[in-house]
Amino acid sequence: MADKTIQDIRDALMKGDRDGVARLTKAAMDNGADIREILNNGLIAAMDVVGGKFKRNEVFIPEVLISAKAMHAGMAILEPHFLKYGIKHIGKVAIGTVKGDLHDIGKNIVSMMFKGACIDVEDFGIDVPPAKFVEAVKKGGIDIIAMSSLLTTSMGAMRDTVKALENSGLRDKVKIIVGGAPVTQEFADSIGADGYAKDAATATDKAKELLNK
Ligand code: B12
């Protein structure tokens, strides 16, 4: 019965059925299903399938976005139960699309996958200037800065952010992870970032590695 519900959650998410995911996730919780099971074998597994299809050009951006929204609806049901079920946040990430760049689809997926991995996320949105990241690190409580760029012309803002952190004496207080279609491991190394990932699933693994989890 529980397996069937998890399968139904996966199917609903892959179809982008936001209300269905919310309803089924709630039903699974009410029926006592394991929250980790819902998260890992339901929501995250289905989003991985959608991500894979996107990579193979079997689905396109609208489908990815609709499924991501459905995932969000499921996550919203699970989130209040995390602490109750002993699932604690393993760290905190401040994420944003860098200055000059308005693309946020990939960044939002990364953000959601982080949340799914029990990483607390502060999302600064798009067009985020270096000073905003610096301010967040200064305030404290941020373990990782995650920057997204989809434009070759905005990649320089990642370098500027790393420099701004260095100039503020805060660089060693935080790990930095970068990504987005034009970003590469070589670029990440050249600006002195701690990590790069090509997709949301790898980004989550990388963040956990940087958090030593
Ligand atoms: C959708 C889109 C738009 C939408 C954005 C809507 C939105 N809310 O995001 C709109 C129409 C607004 C737009 C505008 C523009 N766009 Co546009 N856009 C795209 C498009 C088609 C898809 C991008 C996308 O969402 N991909 C899907 C997501 C899921 O993939 P992703 O972003 O790569 O994210 C994944 C990974 O990269 C990674 N990742 C992403 N972020 C992060 C962060 C971290 C920390 C990590 C670890 C990983 C990670 O994980 C994600 C999930 O797996 C691309 C072409 C393409 N096929 O990529 C062009 C593209 C990015 N756009 C482009 C351009 C030129 C523009 C415009 C300048 C067009 C114009 N002349 O006005 C403007 C720029 C506006 C601005 N200042 O930002 C070019 C960029 C060229 C370049 N290399 O610089 C592209 C490549 C199209 C092209 N071939 O020319 N765009």
Coordinates of N, CA and C in Angstrom, one line a residue, residues 35-113:
I35 N 8.8 9.5 6.2 CA 9.0 10.8 5.5 C 10.2 10.7 4.5
R36 N 11.3 10.0 4.9 CA 12.5 9.8 4.1 C 12.1 9.1 2.8
E37 N 11.2 8.1 3.0 CA 10.8 7.3 1.8 C 10.0 8.2 0.8
I38 N 9.1 9.0 1.4 CA 8.4 9.9 0.5 C 9.3 10.9 -0.3
L39 N 10.3 11.4 0.5 CA 11.2 12.3 0.0 C 12.1 11.7 -1.1
N40 N 12.8 10.6 -0.7 CA 13.9 10.0 -1.5 C 13.3 9.2 -2.7
N41 N 12.3 8.3 -2.3 CA 11.8 7.4 -3.4 C 10.6 8.0 -4.1
G42 N 10.0 9.0 -3.5 CA 8.9 9.7 -4.2 C 9.3 10.9 -5.0
L43 N 9.4 12.1 -4.2 CA 9.7 13.4 -4.8 C 11.0 13.5 -5.6
I44 N 12.1 13.1 -4.9 CA 13.4 13.3 -5.5 C 13.6 12.3 -6.6
A45 N 13.2 11.1 -6.4 CA 13.4 10.1 -7.5 C 12.6 10.5 -8.8
A46 N 11.4 11.1 -8.6 CA 10.7 11.5 -9.8 C 11.3 12.7 -10.4
M47 N 11.8 13.6 -9.6 CA 12.5 14.8 -10.2 C 13.7 14.4 -10.9
D48 N 14.4 13.4 -10.4 CA 15.6 12.9 -11.1 C 15.2 12.4 -12.5
V49 N 14.1 11.7 -12.6 CA 13.6 11.1 -13.9 C 13.3 12.3 -14.8
V50 N 12.7 13.3 -14.3 CA 12.3 14.5 -15.2 C 13.6 15.1 -15.6
G51 N 14.6 15.3 -14.7 CA 15.9 15.9 -15.1 C 16.6 15.1 -16.2
G52 N 16.5 13.8 -16.0 CA 17.2 12.9 -17.0 C 16.5 13.1 -18.4
K53 N 15.2 13.1 -18.4 CA 14.4 13.3 -19.6 C 14.8 14.6 -20.3
F54 N 14.9 15.7 -19.4 CA 15.3 17.0 -19.9 C 16.7 16.9 -20.6
K55 N 17.6 16.2 -20.0 CA 18.9 16.1 -20.6 C 18.9 15.4 -21.9
R56 N 18.0 14.5 -22.1 CA 17.9 13.7 -23.3 C 16.9 14.4 -24.3
N57 N 16.5 15.6 -24.0 CA 15.5 16.3 -24.9 C 14.2 15.6 -25.1
E58 N 13.8 14.8 -24.1 CA 12.5 14.1 -24.1 C 11.4 15.0 -23.5
V59 N 11.8 15.9 -22.6 CA 10.8 16.9 -22.2 C 11.6 18.3 -22.2
F60 N 10.8 19.3 -22.1 CA 11.4 20.7 -22.3 C 11.1 21.5 -21.0
I61 N 11.6 22.8 -21.1 CA 11.6 23.6 -19.9 C 10.2 23.7 -19.3
P62 N 9.1 23.9 -20.0 CA 7.8 24.0 -19.3 C 7.5 22.8 -18.4
E63 N 7.8 21.6 -19.0 CA 7.5 20.4 -18.2 C 8.4 20.4 -16.9
V64 N 9.7 20.8 -17.1 CA 10.6 20.8 -15.9 C 10.0 21.7 -14.9
L65 N 9.6 22.9 -15.3 CA 9.2 23.9 -14.4 C 7.9 23.4 -13.7
I66 N 7.0 22.8 -14.4 CA 5.7 22.4 -13.8 C 6.0 21.3 -12.8
S67 N 6.9 20.3 -13.2 CA 7.2 19.3 -12.2 C 7.9 19.9 -11.0
A68 N 8.8 20.9 -11.2 CA 9.5 21.5 -10.1 C 8.5 22.1 -9.1
K69 N 7.4 22.7 -9.7 CA 6.4 23.4 -8.9 C 5.6 22.3 -8.1
A70 N 5.4 21.1 -8.8 CA 4.7 20.0 -8.1 C 5.6 19.5 -6.9
M71 N 6.9 19.5 -7.2 CA 7.8 19.0 -6.1 C 7.7 20.0 -4.9
H72 N 7.7 21.3 -5.3 CA 7.6 22.3 -4.2 C 6.3 22.1 -3.4
A73 N 5.2 21.7 -4.0 CA 4.0 21.5 -3.3 C 4.1 20.3 -2.3
G74 N 4.8 19.2 -2.8 CA 5.1 18.1 -1.9 C 6.0 18.5 -0.8
M75 N 7.0 19.2 -1.1 CA 8.0 19.6 -0.1 C 7.3 20.5 1.0
A76 N 6.4 21.3 0.6 CA 5.7 22.2 1.5 C 4.9 21.4 2.5
I77 N 4.4 20.2 2.1 CA 3.6 19.3 3.0 C 4.6 18.7 4.0
L78 N 5.8 18.3 3.5 CA 6.8 17.5 4.3 C 7.5 18.4 5.3
E79 N 7.8 19.6 4.8 CA 8.7 20.5 5.6 C 8.4 20.6 7.1
P80 N 7.2 20.9 7.5 CA 6.9 21.0 8.9 C 7.2 19.7 9.7
H81 N 7.3 18.6 9.0 CA 7.5 17.3 9.7 C 8.9 16.9 9.9
F82 N 9.8 17.7 9.2 CA 11.2 17.3 9.2 C 11.8 17.1 10.6
L83 N 11.6 18.2 11.4 CA 12.2 18.2 12.7 C 11.6 17.1 13.6
K84 N 10.2 17.0 13.5 CA 9.5 16.0 14.2 C 10.0 14.6 14.0
Y85 N 10.4 14.3 12.7 CA 10.8 13.0 12.4 C 12.4 12.9 12.5
G86 N 13.0 13.8 13.2 CA 14.4 13.7 13.4 C 15.2 14.1 12.2
I87 N 14.6 14.7 11.2 CA 15.4 15.1 10.0 C 15.8 16.5 10.2
K88 N 17.1 16.7 10.6 CA 17.5 18.1 10.9 C 18.2 18.7 9.7
H89 N 18.2 20.0 9.6 CA 18.9 20.6 8.5 C 20.4 20.4 8.7
I90 N 21.1 20.1 7.6 CA 22.5 19.7 7.8 C 23.4 20.9 7.5
G91 N 22.8 22.0 7.1 CA 23.6 23.2 6.8 C 22.7 24.3 6.1
K92 N 23.3 25.4 5.9 CA 22.5 26.5 5.3 C 23.2 27.1 4.0
V93 N 22.5 27.2 3.0 CA 23.0 27.7 1.7 C 22.3 29.0 1.4
A94 N 23.1 30.0 1.0 CA 22.5 31.2 0.4 C 22.7 31.1 -1.1
I95 N 21.6 31.1 -1.9 CA 21.7 30.9 -3.3 C 21.1 32.1 -4.1
G96 N 21.7 32.3 -5.3 CA 21.1 33.3 -6.1 C 21.7 33.3 -7.5
T97 N 20.9 33.9 -8.5 CA 21.5 34.0 -9.8 C 22.2 35.4 -9.8
V98 N 23.4 35.4 -10.3 CA 24.3 36.5 -10.1 C 23.9 37.8 -10.9
K99 N 24.5 38.9 -10.5 CA 24.1 40.2 -11.1 C 24.2 40.2 -12.6
G100 N 23.1 40.8 -13.2 CA 23.1 40.9 -14.7 C 22.3 39.7 -15.3
D101 N 21.9 38.8 -14.5 CA 21.4 37.5 -15.0 C 20.0 37.3 -14.4
L102 N 19.0 37.1 -15.3 CA 17.6 36.9 -14.8 C 17.1 35.5 -14.9
H103 N 17.9 34.6 -15.4 CA 17.5 33.2 -15.5 C 17.4 32.5 -14.1
D104 N 16.3 31.9 -13.8 CA 16.2 31.3 -12.5 C 15.6 29.9 -12.5
I105 N 15.3 29.3 -13.6 CA 14.7 28.0 -13.6 C 15.7 26.9 -13.0
G106 N 16.9 26.9 -13.5 CA 17.9 26.0 -13.0 C 18.2 26.2 -11.5
K107 N 18.3 27.5 -11.2 CA 18.6 27.9 -9.8 C 17.5 27.4 -8.9
N108 N 16.3 27.5 -9.3 CA 15.1 27.1 -8.5 C 15.1 25.6 -8.3
I109 N 15.5 24.9 -9.3 CA 15.6 23.4 -9.2 C 16.7 23.0 -8.2
V110 N 17.8 23.7 -8.3 CA 18.9 23.4 -7.4 C 18.5 23.7 -6.0
S111 N 17.8 24.8 -5.8 CA 17.3 25.2 -4.5 C 16.4 24.2 -3.9
M112 N 15.5 23.7 -4.8 CA 14.5 22.7 -4.3 C 15.2 21.4 -3.9
M113 N 16.2 21.0 -4.8 CA 16.9 19.7 -4.5 C 17.7 19.9 -3.2

